[in-house]
Structures are given as structure tokens and as C-alpha cells.
Short mmCIF file of C-alpha atoms and ligand atoms in Angstrom, two decimals:
data_model
loop_
_atom_site.label_atom_id
_atom_site.label_comp_id
_atom_site.label_asym_id
_atom_site.label_seq_id
_atom_site.Cartn_x
_atom_site.Cartn_y
_atom_site.Cartn_z
CA MET A 659 0.10 -0.13 0.01
CA LYS A 660 1.53 3.36 -0.91
CA ILE A 661 0.43 6.75 0.97
CA GLN A 662 0.98 9.86 -0.80
CA PRO A 663 0.29 13.17 -0.95
CA ASN A 664 -1.82 14.04 -4.21
CA ASP A 665 -2.97 17.57 -4.81
CA THR A 666 -5.60 17.32 -7.36
CA PRO A 667 -9.10 18.79 -6.40
CA LEU A 668 -11.58 16.99 -4.82
CA LEU A 669 -13.63 17.56 -6.96
CA GLU A 670 -11.18 16.49 -10.14
CA TRP A 671 -10.13 12.86 -7.95
CA ALA A 672 -10.81 9.60 -9.68
CA GLY A 673 -10.36 6.33 -8.12
CA ASP A 674 -12.73 3.94 -6.24
CA CYS A 675 -13.53 5.66 -2.78
CA LEU A 676 -12.70 9.51 -1.87
CA ALA A 677 -13.61 9.40 1.94
CA ILE A 678 -14.80 12.88 3.27
CA GLY A 679 -14.47 13.86 7.10
CA LEU A 680 -17.01 16.04 8.34
CA PHE A 681 -17.72 17.79 11.22
CA GLU A 682 -20.99 18.15 13.56
CA ASP A 683 -21.71 21.56 11.95
CA ALA A 684 -21.30 21.81 8.96
CA VAL A 685 -23.28 18.31 8.14
CA ASP A 686 -25.47 20.68 5.66
CA LEU A 687 -22.44 20.21 2.90
CA THR A 688 -20.86 23.87 1.99
CA GLY A 689 -18.56 25.70 -0.74
CA GLU A 690 -17.04 22.13 -2.86
CA LEU A 691 -19.07 19.32 -1.03
CA ALA A 692 -22.25 21.14 -1.94
CA THR A 693 -21.00 20.96 -5.27
CA LEU A 694 -19.87 17.51 -5.28
CA ASN A 695 -23.06 16.87 -4.03
CA GLU A 696 -24.92 18.54 -7.21
CA ARG A 697 -22.55 16.74 -9.24
CA LEU A 698 -24.11 13.39 -7.21
CA ALA A 699 -27.33 14.46 -8.33
CA GLY A 700 -27.91 14.93 -4.81
CA ILE A 701 -26.91 11.82 -2.93
CA LEU A 702 -25.10 12.76 -0.34
CA LYS A 703 -27.55 14.84 1.37
CA GLU A 704 -30.32 12.36 0.83
CA LEU A 705 -27.69 10.36 2.24
CA ILE A 706 -26.54 11.98 5.27
CA ALA A 707 -30.95 12.64 5.89
CA GLU A 708 -31.29 8.98 5.17
CA GLU A 709 -28.95 7.71 7.47
CA GLU A 710 -29.68 10.49 9.95
CA PHE A 711 -26.00 11.48 9.91
CA THR A 712 -24.96 13.93 12.63
CA ALA A 713 -21.02 13.36 11.83
CA LYS A 714 -20.48 12.00 15.01
CA ALA A 715 -16.77 11.47 15.79
CA TYR A 716 -15.85 7.82 13.89
CA ASN A 717 -19.49 7.20 12.19
CA THR A 718 -18.77 6.89 8.69
CA ILE A 719 -21.45 6.17 5.63
CA PHE A 720 -21.40 5.62 2.51
CA THR A 721 -22.85 4.95 -0.64
CA ARG A 722 -22.22 3.79 -4.48
CA VAL A 723 -22.57 6.65 -6.51
CA GLY A 724 -23.62 6.63 -10.33
CA VAL A 725 -22.16 4.72 -12.99
CA GLY A 726 -20.16 7.40 -15.12
CA ASN A 727 -18.37 9.19 -12.26
CA PRO A 728 -15.19 9.33 -11.71
CA ILE A 729 -15.46 8.19 -7.78
CA ARG A 730 -17.15 4.64 -7.42
CA LYS A 731 -18.22 5.21 -4.36
CA VAL A 732 -18.08 8.14 -1.64
CA ILE A 733 -17.80 7.78 2.88
CA LEU A 734 -18.31 10.61 4.78
CA VAL A 735 -17.25 10.21 7.93
CA GLY A 736 -17.85 11.73 11.64
CA LEU A 737 -15.13 14.13 13.03
CA GLY A 738 -16.89 15.65 15.93
CA LYS A 739 -16.96 19.32 16.66
CA PRO A 740 -14.53 20.98 15.51
CA GLU A 741 -13.30 22.69 18.98
CA ALA A 742 -12.73 19.39 20.22
CA LEU A 743 -10.62 17.41 16.71
CA LYS A 744 -7.63 16.07 18.60
CA LEU A 745 -4.85 14.06 16.15
CA GLU A 746 -6.30 11.32 18.05
CA THR A 747 -9.53 11.87 16.22
CA LEU A 748 -8.64 11.61 12.70
CA ARG A 749 -6.80 9.11 13.04
CA ARG A 750 -9.20 7.24 14.81
CA ALA A 751 -11.79 8.27 11.38
CA ALA A 752 -8.50 7.17 8.99
CA ALA A 753 -9.23 3.62 10.61
CA ALA A 754 -12.94 4.18 10.11
CA VAL A 755 -12.48 4.56 6.67
CA ALA A 756 -10.02 2.38 6.00
CA ARG A 757 -12.04 -0.97 7.22
CA VAL A 758 -15.27 0.68 5.04
CA ALA A 759 -13.23 1.05 1.69
CA LYS A 760 -11.46 -2.33 2.44
CA LYS A 761 -14.80 -3.97 3.22
CA GLN A 762 -15.72 -2.34 0.15
CA LYS A 763 -12.82 -3.70 -2.44
CA SER A 764 -11.49 -0.34 -3.05
CA LYS A 765 -8.20 -0.85 -4.26
CA SER A 766 -7.54 3.31 -3.66
CA LEU A 767 -8.57 5.50 -1.35
CA ALA A 768 -8.16 9.19 -1.10
CA PHE A 769 -9.08 11.40 2.06
CA SER A 770 -10.23 14.36 1.85
CA PHE A 771 -9.39 16.01 5.65
CA PRO A 772 -9.35 19.15 8.04
CA LEU A 773 -6.07 20.04 9.25
CA TRP A 774 -4.88 19.24 12.97
CA ASN A 775 -4.04 22.74 14.42
CA ASN A 776 -2.64 23.96 11.09
CA ASP A 777 -0.62 21.30 10.94
CA PRO A 778 -0.26 19.75 7.37
CA ALA A 779 2.68 17.32 8.78
CA ALA A 780 1.11 16.12 12.06
CA THR A 781 -2.22 15.80 10.10
CA ALA A 782 -0.97 13.46 7.68
CA GLN A 783 1.38 11.36 9.84
CA ALA A 784 -2.19 10.25 12.07
CA ILE A 785 -4.11 9.66 9.14
CA ALA A 786 -1.30 7.64 7.42
CA GLU A 787 -0.92 5.90 11.19
CA GLY A 788 -4.49 4.94 11.48
CA THR A 789 -4.60 3.59 7.96
CA GLN A 790 -2.17 1.45 8.03
CA LEU A 791 -2.64 0.25 12.02
CA ALA A 792 -6.19 0.01 10.76
CA LEU A 793 -5.18 -2.16 7.77
CA TYR A 794 -2.73 -4.68 9.33
CA GLN A 795 -3.40 -8.24 9.36
CA ASP A 796 -1.76 -11.18 11.02
CA THR A 797 -1.84 -13.85 9.00
CA ARG A 798 1.61 -15.65 9.25
CA PHE A 799 0.32 -18.06 11.47
CA LYS A 800 -2.92 -19.40 8.63
CA SER A 801 -1.85 -21.78 6.43
CA GLU A 802 -3.78 -19.48 3.84
CA PRO A 803 -5.33 -16.18 4.02
CA GLU A 804 -9.14 -15.75 5.25
CA ASP A 805 -8.96 -12.87 3.64
CA LYS A 806 -8.62 -13.72 -1.04
CA GLY A 807 -9.75 -9.86 -1.25
CA PRO A 808 -8.44 -6.80 -3.27
CA GLN A 809 -6.55 -4.91 -1.35
CA ILE A 810 -5.90 -1.26 -0.78
CA GLU A 811 -2.69 -0.05 -2.80
CA THR A 812 -2.81 3.99 -3.33
CA VAL A 813 -3.55 6.18 -0.63
CA ASP A 814 -3.97 9.68 -1.21
CA LEU A 815 -4.31 12.57 1.19
CA LEU A 816 -5.76 15.64 -0.89
CA GLY A 817 -4.09 18.29 -0.23
CA PHE A 818 -1.72 17.53 1.76
CA SER A 819 1.58 18.08 -1.13
CA GLY A 820 4.76 18.53 0.26
CA GLN A 821 4.02 15.60 2.83
CA GLU A 822 6.20 12.68 2.22
CA ALA A 823 8.26 13.84 5.20
CA ALA A 824 5.40 13.24 7.61
CA ILE A 825 4.42 10.06 5.46
CA THR A 826 7.47 8.32 5.51
CA ARG A 827 7.43 8.94 9.11
CA ALA A 828 4.56 7.81 9.66
CA ASN A 829 6.13 4.85 8.06
CA GLN A 830 8.67 4.06 10.54
CA ILE A 831 6.28 4.35 13.42
CA VAL A 832 3.78 1.91 11.97
CA SER A 833 6.61 -0.63 11.00
CA GLY A 834 7.71 -0.40 15.03
CA VAL A 835 3.95 -0.89 16.20
CA ILE A 836 3.88 -3.60 13.83
CA LEU A 837 7.24 -5.47 15.43
CA ALA A 838 5.43 -5.26 18.70
CA ARG A 839 1.89 -6.84 17.02
CA GLN A 840 3.42 -9.56 15.76
CA LEU A 841 6.06 -10.75 18.37
CA VAL A 842 2.86 -10.03 21.28
CA ALA A 843 0.77 -11.66 19.14
CA ALA A 844 3.33 -14.56 19.07
CA PRO A 845 2.85 -18.07 20.53
CA ALA A 846 5.51 -19.06 23.43
CA ASN A 847 6.47 -21.58 20.63
CA GLU A 848 7.41 -19.17 18.53
CA VAL A 849 8.94 -16.26 20.80
CA THR A 850 11.31 -17.46 22.86
CA PRO A 851 14.49 -16.09 24.78
CA ILE A 852 16.24 -16.99 22.15
CA THR A 853 14.16 -15.25 19.12
CA LEU A 854 13.62 -12.85 21.21
CA ALA A 855 17.84 -11.55 21.24
CA GLU A 856 17.80 -12.32 17.36
CA THR A 857 15.62 -9.81 16.32
CA ALA A 858 17.08 -7.34 18.43
CA GLN A 859 19.99 -8.62 16.44
CA ALA A 860 18.08 -8.27 13.49
CA ILE A 861 17.43 -4.68 14.12
CA ALA A 862 20.85 -3.97 14.95
CA THR A 863 22.35 -5.29 11.37
CA ASP A 864 19.26 -3.71 9.40
CA HIS A 865 19.88 -0.50 10.97
CA GLY A 866 23.10 0.68 12.50
CA LEU A 867 22.91 -0.41 16.04
CA ASN A 868 24.93 -1.46 18.90
CA ILE A 869 24.38 -4.81 20.54
CA GLU A 870 24.82 -6.59 23.48
CA ILE A 871 23.08 -9.84 24.38
CA LEU A 872 24.61 -10.93 28.14
CA GLU A 873 24.29 -14.89 28.53
CA ARG A 874 23.57 -16.99 31.77
CA GLU A 875 26.61 -17.04 32.91
CA ASP A 876 27.39 -12.63 31.53
CA CYS A 877 24.22 -12.75 34.07
CA GLU A 878 25.51 -14.66 36.76
CA LYS A 879 28.64 -12.69 36.26
CA LEU A 880 27.18 -9.53 38.09
CA GLY A 881 25.02 -11.06 40.18
CA MET A 882 21.78 -10.94 38.61
CA GLY A 883 20.28 -13.18 40.94
CA ALA A 884 16.41 -12.62 40.46
CA PHE A 885 16.50 -12.38 37.12
CA LEU A 886 17.98 -16.11 37.22
CA GLY A 887 15.79 -17.16 39.76
CA VAL A 888 13.48 -16.89 37.55
CA ALA A 889 14.74 -18.32 34.82
CA GLN A 890 16.43 -21.20 36.24
CA ALA A 891 13.16 -23.63 36.08
CA SER A 892 12.65 -23.13 31.65
CA ASP A 893 14.26 -24.88 29.26
CA LEU A 894 15.59 -22.42 27.54
CA PRO A 895 18.56 -19.72 28.50
CA PRO A 896 17.83 -16.74 29.02
CA LYS A 897 18.44 -13.50 27.32
CA PHE A 898 19.76 -9.82 28.55
CA ILE A 899 18.98 -7.55 25.49
CA HIS A 900 21.19 -4.85 25.39
CA LEU A 901 20.11 -2.25 22.23
CA THR A 902 21.92 1.00 22.00
CA TYR A 903 21.26 3.51 19.58
CA LYS A 904 23.95 6.47 19.60
CA PRO A 905 23.47 9.57 17.36
CA GLU A 906 25.67 10.61 14.84
CA GLY A 907 27.13 14.05 17.17
CA THR A 908 27.05 15.03 20.65
CA PRO A 909 23.06 13.55 22.14
CA LYS A 910 20.94 15.65 23.45
CA ARG A 911 20.30 13.01 25.70
CA LYS A 912 20.45 9.51 27.46
CA LEU A 913 17.57 7.39 27.84
CA ALA A 914 16.96 4.08 28.59
CA ILE A 915 14.18 1.99 28.29
CA ILE A 916 13.27 -1.27 29.91
CA GLY A 917 10.51 -3.95 28.97
CA LYS A 918 9.54 -7.17 30.71
CA GLY A 919 10.47 -10.17 28.84
CA LEU A 920 8.74 -13.15 30.27
CA THR A 921 7.89 -15.05 26.96
CA PHE A 922 5.77 -17.40 28.67
CA ASP A 923 4.43 -17.10 32.94
CA SER A 924 3.27 -19.72 34.05
CA GLY A 925 3.01 -18.65 37.53
CA GLY A 926 6.41 -20.88 38.36
CA LEU A 927 5.12 -23.23 41.59
CA ASN A 928 2.66 -20.46 42.35
CA ILE A 929 1.26 -21.40 38.94
CA LYS A 930 -1.84 -20.19 37.26
CA GLY A 931 -5.40 -21.58 37.69
CA ALA A 932 -8.09 -22.75 35.90
CA GLY A 933 -9.36 -19.59 35.15
CA SER A 934 -6.61 -17.53 35.19
CA GLY A 935 -5.39 -17.06 31.36
CA ILE A 936 -2.83 -19.47 31.90
CA GLU A 937 -2.76 -19.69 27.98
CA THR A 938 -2.39 -16.29 26.95
CA MET A 939 0.22 -15.48 28.99
CA LYS A 940 2.56 -15.07 25.59
CA ILE A 941 1.26 -11.59 26.05
CA ASP A 942 3.97 -10.84 29.08
CA MET A 943 6.97 -10.05 26.60
CA GLY A 944 4.47 -7.12 25.65
CA GLY A 945 6.53 -4.53 27.56
CA ALA A 946 10.07 -6.47 25.50
CA ALA A 947 8.00 -6.15 22.26
CA ALA A 948 7.55 -2.72 23.40
CA THR A 949 10.71 -1.85 23.83
CA LEU A 950 11.68 -3.62 20.35
CA GLY A 951 8.80 -1.49 18.81
CA ALA A 952 10.79 1.43 19.32
CA ALA A 953 13.89 0.34 19.17
CA LYS A 954 12.87 -0.04 15.55
CA ALA A 955 11.19 2.70 14.37
CA ILE A 956 14.26 5.16 16.85
CA ALA A 957 17.41 3.54 14.78
CA GLN A 958 15.07 4.68 10.92
CA LEU A 959 13.32 7.86 12.69
CA LYS A 960 17.56 8.87 14.15
CA PRO A 961 16.93 11.79 16.35
CA ASP A 962 19.86 13.02 18.19
CA VAL A 963 18.97 11.09 21.48
CA GLU A 964 21.04 8.20 22.22
CA VAL A 965 18.69 6.06 23.48
CA HIS A 966 19.20 2.17 25.65
CA PHE A 967 16.42 -0.32 24.88
CA ILE A 968 16.96 -3.10 27.45
CA SER A 969 14.48 -6.48 28.11
CA ALA A 970 16.12 -9.84 30.71
CA ALA A 971 14.20 -12.33 29.23
CA THR A 972 12.99 -15.25 30.03
CA GLU A 973 10.70 -18.09 31.07
CA ASN A 974 8.65 -18.27 34.09
CA MET A 975 8.62 -22.47 34.03
CA ILE A 976 8.20 -25.17 36.80
CA SER A 977 9.86 -28.18 37.45
CA GLY A 978 12.53 -30.16 39.68
CA HIS A 979 14.77 -26.78 39.35
CA ALA A 980 12.43 -24.27 40.06
CA MET A 981 12.53 -21.47 42.75
CA HIS A 982 10.97 -22.74 45.73
CA PRO A 983 7.74 -20.58 46.95
CA GLY A 984 10.24 -18.98 49.81
CA ASP A 985 13.20 -18.83 48.15
CA ILE A 986 15.21 -15.82 48.50
CA LEU A 987 17.35 -14.08 45.82
CA LYS A 988 19.92 -11.98 45.60
CA ALA A 989 19.73 -8.99 43.24
CA SER A 990 22.72 -6.85 41.66
CA ASN A 991 22.40 -4.94 43.91
CA GLY A 992 22.82 -6.55 47.02
CA LYS A 993 19.41 -6.04 48.16
CA THR A 994 17.46 -9.53 49.10
CA ILE A 995 14.56 -10.79 48.03
CA GLU A 996 11.80 -13.78 49.30
CA VAL A 997 9.91 -15.26 47.04
CA ASN A 998 6.60 -14.98 48.51
CA ASN A 999 4.81 -15.84 44.85
CA THR A 1000 6.95 -16.85 42.20
CA ASP A 1001 4.23 -15.47 39.81
CA ALA A 1002 5.23 -12.20 40.72
CA GLU A 1003 8.31 -12.87 38.09
CA GLY A 1004 8.60 -10.05 35.96
CA ARG A 1005 9.31 -7.10 39.05
CA LEU A 1006 12.10 -9.59 39.75
CA THR A 1007 13.85 -9.60 36.16
CA LEU A 1008 13.20 -5.47 35.61
CA ALA A 1009 15.11 -5.33 39.29
CA ASP A 1010 18.71 -6.71 37.64
CA ALA A 1011 17.67 -4.88 34.65
CA LEU A 1012 16.93 -1.36 36.43
CA VAL A 1013 19.76 -1.88 38.42
CA TYR A 1014 21.93 -2.65 34.70
CA ALA A 1015 20.36 0.72 33.69
CA ASP A 1016 20.44 2.35 36.66
CA LYS A 1017 25.10 2.36 35.61
CA LEU A 1018 24.42 3.55 32.22
CA GLY A 1019 24.44 6.94 33.45
CA VAL A 1020 21.62 8.37 31.54
CA ASP A 1021 18.54 10.89 32.04
CA ALA A 1022 15.94 8.95 32.24
CA ILE A 1023 14.31 5.62 32.40
CA VAL A 1024 10.90 4.22 31.47
CA ASP A 1025 10.36 0.83 31.77
CA LEU A 1026 7.35 -0.96 30.18
CA ALA A 1027 5.68 -4.18 31.89
CA THR A 1028 2.31 -6.19 31.95
CA LEU A 1029 3.22 -6.71 35.76
CA THR A 1030 0.15 -6.88 37.70
CA GLY A 1031 -3.77 -7.98 37.13
CA ALA A 1032 -4.28 -5.35 39.83
CA CYS A 1033 -3.95 -2.55 37.64
CA VAL A 1034 -5.87 -3.94 34.61
CA ILE A 1035 -8.50 -3.83 37.96
CA ALA A 1036 -7.59 -0.11 38.82
CA LEU A 1037 -7.83 1.24 34.96
CA GLY A 1038 -9.34 -1.35 32.99
CA ASP A 1039 -8.66 -2.54 29.02
CA ASP A 1040 -7.47 0.33 27.23
CA ILE A 1041 -5.91 2.37 30.19
CA ALA A 1042 -1.96 1.86 31.20
CA GLY A 1043 -1.06 2.90 34.72
CA LEU A 1044 2.14 5.40 35.43
CA TYR A 1045 3.65 5.02 38.44
CA THR A 1046 7.13 7.53 39.09
CA PRO A 1047 7.42 10.05 42.06
CA ASP A 1048 9.16 12.31 39.47
CA ASP A 1049 7.04 14.79 38.12
CA ALA A 1050 8.93 16.25 34.71
CA VAL A 1051 9.21 12.27 34.16
CA ALA A 1052 5.44 11.97 33.87
CA SER A 1053 4.62 14.98 32.36
CA GLN A 1054 6.70 14.25 29.27
CA LEU A 1055 5.12 10.76 29.35
CA GLU A 1056 1.81 12.10 29.34
CA GLN A 1057 2.72 14.41 26.32
CA ALA A 1058 4.03 11.80 24.59
CA ALA A 1059 1.24 9.38 25.32
CA GLU A 1060 -1.72 11.92 24.49
CA THR A 1061 0.01 12.73 21.18
CA ALA A 1062 -0.25 9.44 20.42
CA GLY A 1063 -3.24 8.38 21.46
CA GLU A 1064 -2.15 5.61 23.79
CA LYS A 1065 -4.09 6.01 27.36
CA MET A 1066 -1.62 6.28 31.09
CA TRP A 1067 -3.05 7.51 34.55
CA ARG A 1068 -1.51 8.63 36.69
CA MET A 1069 -0.92 6.49 40.08
CA PRO A 1070 0.44 7.26 43.07
CA MET A 1071 3.53 5.45 44.88
CA GLU A 1072 1.99 5.26 48.04
CA GLU A 1073 5.23 5.03 49.85
CA LYS A 1074 3.21 4.03 53.66
CA TYR A 1075 2.76 0.32 51.15
CA PHE A 1076 5.85 -0.68 51.13
CA GLU A 1077 5.00 -1.97 54.42
CA GLY A 1078 2.71 -4.31 52.56
CA LEU A 1079 6.91 -6.19 51.19
CA LYS A 1080 8.39 -6.18 54.60
CA SER A 1081 9.72 -9.62 55.10
CA GLY A 1082 10.46 -11.24 58.39
CA ILE A 1083 13.66 -13.05 56.75
CA ALA A 1084 15.23 -10.98 53.47
CA ASP A 1085 14.69 -7.34 52.24
CA MET A 1086 11.54 -7.59 50.95
CA LYS A 1087 9.26 -9.84 50.11
CA ASN A 1088 8.32 -9.98 45.82
CA THR A 1089 4.67 -9.43 46.80
CA GLY A 1090 2.12 -7.35 49.26
CA PRO A 1091 -1.25 -7.94 49.64
CA ARG A 1092 -4.48 -7.94 47.33
CA PRO A 1093 -5.18 -4.22 47.79
CA GLY A 1094 -2.80 -1.61 45.97
CA GLY A 1095 -1.06 -4.65 43.79
CA SER A 1096 -0.22 -2.61 41.57
CA ILE A 1097 0.92 0.06 43.68
CA THR A 1098 3.39 -2.68 46.01
CA ALA A 1099 4.78 -4.10 42.44
CA ALA A 1100 5.98 -0.05 41.39
CA LEU A 1101 7.01 0.72 44.80
CA PHE A 1102 9.08 -3.11 44.83
CA LEU A 1103 10.27 -1.72 41.73
CA LYS A 1104 12.08 1.65 42.47
CA GLN A 1105 13.94 -0.35 45.58
CA PHE A 1106 15.66 -1.20 42.72
CA VAL A 1107 17.03 2.48 41.26
CA LYS A 1108 18.93 4.94 42.41
CA ASN A 1109 20.78 7.34 40.33
CA THR A 1110 18.40 8.34 37.54
CA PRO A 1111 15.20 9.49 37.23
CA TRP A 1112 12.36 6.59 36.70
CA ALA A 1113 8.69 5.93 35.32
CA HIS A 1114 7.11 2.73 35.30
CA LEU A 1115 4.21 1.70 33.02
CA ASP A 1116 2.09 -1.28 33.33
CA ILE A 1117 0.36 -2.33 30.10
CA ALA A 1118 -0.73 -5.46 31.75
CA GLY A 1119 -4.30 -4.31 30.21
CA PRO A 1120 -3.74 -2.16 26.66
CA VAL A 1121 -1.27 -4.56 25.57
CA TRP A 1122 -3.96 -6.53 24.19
CA ALA A 1123 -7.82 -6.16 22.42
CA ASP A 1124 -10.08 -8.69 23.19
CA LYS A 1125 -12.40 -6.38 20.54
CA GLU A 1126 -11.67 -3.53 18.04
CA ASN A 1127 -10.57 -0.06 19.25
CA GLY A 1128 -10.81 2.35 16.74
CA TYR A 1129 -7.11 1.47 14.91
CA ASN A 1130 -6.67 -2.19 17.05
CA SER A 1131 -7.95 -4.82 15.58
CA PRO A 1132 -8.50 -7.33 18.38
CA GLY A 1133 -5.30 -8.83 19.51
CA ALA A 1134 -1.83 -7.46 20.20
CA THR A 1135 -2.17 -3.49 20.21
CA GLY A 1136 1.86 -3.34 20.15
CA TYR A 1137 0.83 -0.58 23.03
CA GLY A 1138 3.83 1.66 24.06
CA VAL A 1139 5.58 2.23 20.65
CA ARG A 1140 3.95 5.77 19.58
CA SER A 1141 4.26 6.79 23.44
CA LEU A 1142 7.74 5.41 23.45
CA VAL A 1143 9.36 7.09 20.58
CA ASN A 1144 7.33 10.19 21.47
CA TRP A 1145 9.11 10.81 24.50
CA VAL A 1146 12.63 10.31 22.51
CA LEU A 1147 11.89 12.30 20.55
CA GLY A 1148 10.57 15.22 22.94
CA GLU A 1149 7.55 15.86 21.64
N1 LIG B 1424 1.91 -11.46 33.90
C1 LIG B 1424 1.22 -11.56 34.85
C2 LIG B 1424 0.80 -10.30 34.82
C3 LIG B 1424 -0.66 -10.38 34.00
C4 LIG B 1424 -1.93 -11.00 34.53
C5 LIG B 1424 -0.34 -9.36 33.14
C6 LIG B 1424 -3.07 -10.25 33.56
C7 LIG B 1424 -1.29 -9.46 32.11
C8 LIG B 1424 -2.72 -10.04 32.16
C9 LIG B 1424 2.07 -10.95 36.76
O1 LIG B 1424 3.29 -11.70 36.34
C10 LIG B 1424 1.45 -11.63 37.21
O2 LIG B 1424 1.09 -13.41 37.66
N2 LIG B 1424 0.77 -10.67 38.20
C11 LIG B 1424 0.03 -11.37 39.42
C12 LIG B 1424 0.67 -10.26 41.10
C13 LIG B 1424 0.60 -11.30 42.23
C14 LIG B 1424 1.17 -13.11 42.12
C15 LIG B 1424 1.13 -10.83 43.13
C16 LIG B 1424 -0.69 -11.07 39.08
O3 LIG B 1424 -0.85 -10.05 38.95
O4 LIG B 1424 -1.81 -11.49 40.13
MN1 LIG B 1425 3.42 -13.76 36.57
ZN1 LIG B 1426 3.84 -11.80 33.87
#
């Protein structure tokens, strides 16, 4: 699919589907749209009246226009109230249009959309993102494609001449989101610590990033007892992945992104029981997927920022060498942890990854993790929890997420709740009481960061969509990649 600017006037464009974005106050059609309506023998006004179309955001209606017209179909999509227009509105409206156009077997599609904030670059980028994210289909595990219909081949952005760079940027970001979706969607017999490391290696090779993969012995030398404790029951070797993007000149900032990389979480000896969703636990590397997706995008975008991409990848399994509930592990900062629940494994792997990142001398660290069911209970499926003692990093991330259209909500780091992690025998336990379970998880992580501003994103909810939602189809969402990219770019 090729997305391109095209300055053909609306009234002269020829192709399968012309999509027009309409505000709630403009359904009476004026100017060019009135002319188009006349040319189409009043069909647009008739359609609007018949369907009682009020241009509420993302509502779409469409019609076949008479034979002999240069266009085959017109799609009208609502954009809501003009004063409420956000980039995300355009992204989702583009997704709604793309889905209709695909279903209508269009090969060519044109968008006639208004500008957001007088910013043609941001607008073109959002339309290009929404279109591609909505149309992406994962057919890797089907022996035959179910969708044999025609694919959309060209997408013209009418009135966006000169915005090639914005479209390229969208393509680069989307390539990272799709990588993250593919990594999360692939089952645990496909995405293992080994293949995750290979994926990181491939990004490094393709885009000229530095890569270091620490093997079990390297991690032992660094004293990563918390990570290795989780890894010890698996038949697969753990891989500590460290990818680095360095800009050509002196970096403006240095950042680290860490992703929880549990390629499968059985729970360990505190095994996940019936109804626990154990069969979905391939998604437990969603943080690592977002990290590698961001790496792929950033390697192409080439900002003036040094970025470290880190994941302590392993499985949480059961076997004769599994951690016993009650075992005491020592992390690489010397702190001891009583593992009162082997299913709270993500924080153990992150502990050593945070200690490692804290020593890199970066300006800030963000970790992403499918860490707790408690966060999903608190914020639902669409919203990530943001936990940080640092107001500056919090507002950078909130801004980045707003621009990306990814939802996150700041949660309290209530220090008093650390009491729930007090251990009689070690420095701390890994699991607190059920109430406030996502907060104690964040407070646990905080013990492993000493020198660097840090934020934690619990993405257990938004990593996966059960239903179609905007440009997300049911399945892996690639959540986090776009916010991370904006954060690194400072947007
Ligand atoms: N990977 C899970 C969290 C999770 C739950 C992710 C649902 C996605 C969807 C994590 O390792 C886990 O098992 N957390 C436990 C922690 C508990 C033992 C303190 C949980 O949330 O129940
Ligand atoms: Mn677990
Ligand atoms: Zn887990």
C-alpha cells in the first residue's frame, strides 16, 4: 500500500473511494462539497438525511455513486465538534474509513480531511498511521489467507503536497508498532528468549545499532540473582538484551527503555490455575515487544538522542529446578528478596534490568511491563498505569501519550504501602497484599533505581484488545511504541 500526498482538487479526483471528513456543524454541505453533491445528483444530502448522519466522531456512512462518475463510492466520516478535534480523532476516523474502503473492495482511496491545529505534517502522519494500523492483518499462522479480497493499493491524501516526510515518519513508526504486535501475538513456542534476542540482533544489523546479549554466565558475573531465579526452571537459556542507538553527533539526552520480557508466564510453582488466563500468557513480553518496536522506529527516525533498549528475557516455568516459593534471591544491587509468590516474577526480572540501566548514566529510565492484574482491575483494558516519583518524567510521558493517542493514567506511589512488602527474613518480599497490588509492584521496582529519574508503565491492560477498538483489531495492539517514540523525540 502506498500512501502519498496528492493535490488533485476533490472534485477532480478519480478512483474507488473518496472519503470526506465532516464536522458536526457542517453536515449541510457547503462550498466544494455542495458542488460535489450537485454533481452527484444530490445523493450526498439524501444519504445524510436518510441515515440521520450527524457526523459524530468515527461514524461512517457510504454510498455507491452513479455509473459514469470518476469515483465509485463516497464515504462520509464524522469528526465530532471542530473545537474538540484531536490528532487521535483523525487517526481513528482514518481507521474507520480504511475499514469501510477495504470491505467495499476498493483498491484506491482518497482522504479529504481538515487540518488539525493548522499542522499539515502532524495531520498527514495521523491519517497515515490510522490507515495502516487499522488495515494490518496478521496471517503468519494461517496456512491459507482468509482474506482473498483486493487490497488497498494507493491512498491519496488530498491537499497534503509536500508532506512526504511526515508520511515516511508514519511508516517508520508503524513498522515499529507492527513488530511489537507480531512479537506479542506470536505464541510462546515461536517467541522465546532466543528468538527475542535474534529479533534484537536483526534490528541492530538492519539499522546499525550496537547490541550486546548477556548470556546466563554473564548475568551470573553481574550478580543478577533475581532475573536468574526466574529463569532457572526453563529449558531455554535466558537472554539479557541490550541494544543501543547512538546518534551521529553529541546526544542531546541519554535515555533507557526497559521492557518486561517473559515469553511465557506459567506462574512458576505458584502456578496459574484454571480461569487465570494462563493460555494468554504469551503476552507477558509486551514490554519487551514495545521496547524492540520503539528501537526499530527510532533507528529509522534517527533523533539526536542516545537510547538504550533493554530486556531481561526468559520464561517463568516449572521443573525440578524451579524456585521454591519462599526462596531468597539476591539482586545485582545486593538486595535480598523473599519470593513469597513465584507468579510475581516480572518485578524480579525488572529489578536486575533496572540496576543495570541505573549504571548507564542516562538522564531517565522508563520501564514497560505487563506487570499486574491489579492494574487492569484499577484502570481497565485501555489505560496503562503510570508510576513515578518524578513529576518531570511523568509530564513528558503524559504529553507523549496524548500525542500518540495512547492512554495512561498516573497512579500514586504511596510509600506507606511498602510495609506490605516487609519480610521477616530478607530485605523485602516480592509480593504484597491484594489491595493496591499494582502500587506495591511499582514500589518494589523503585528499590532498584538509585541515581536516575525513572517511570514505570504497567501495560497489562492495553497490550491486548479483545474487541476491535479504533485502529486496533482484536489481538495485540503494539501499545507503547508510539508513546515511547514521542517521548524520545521530545514531542
Ligand atoms: N504477567 C502477570 C500479570 C498479568 C496479568 C499480565 C494479567 C497480563 C494480564 C504477572 O506476572 C502476574 O502474574 N502478576 C500477579 C502478581 C501477584 C502474584 C502479586 C497478578 O497480577 O496476579
Ligand atoms: Mn506472573
Ligand atoms: Zn508475568
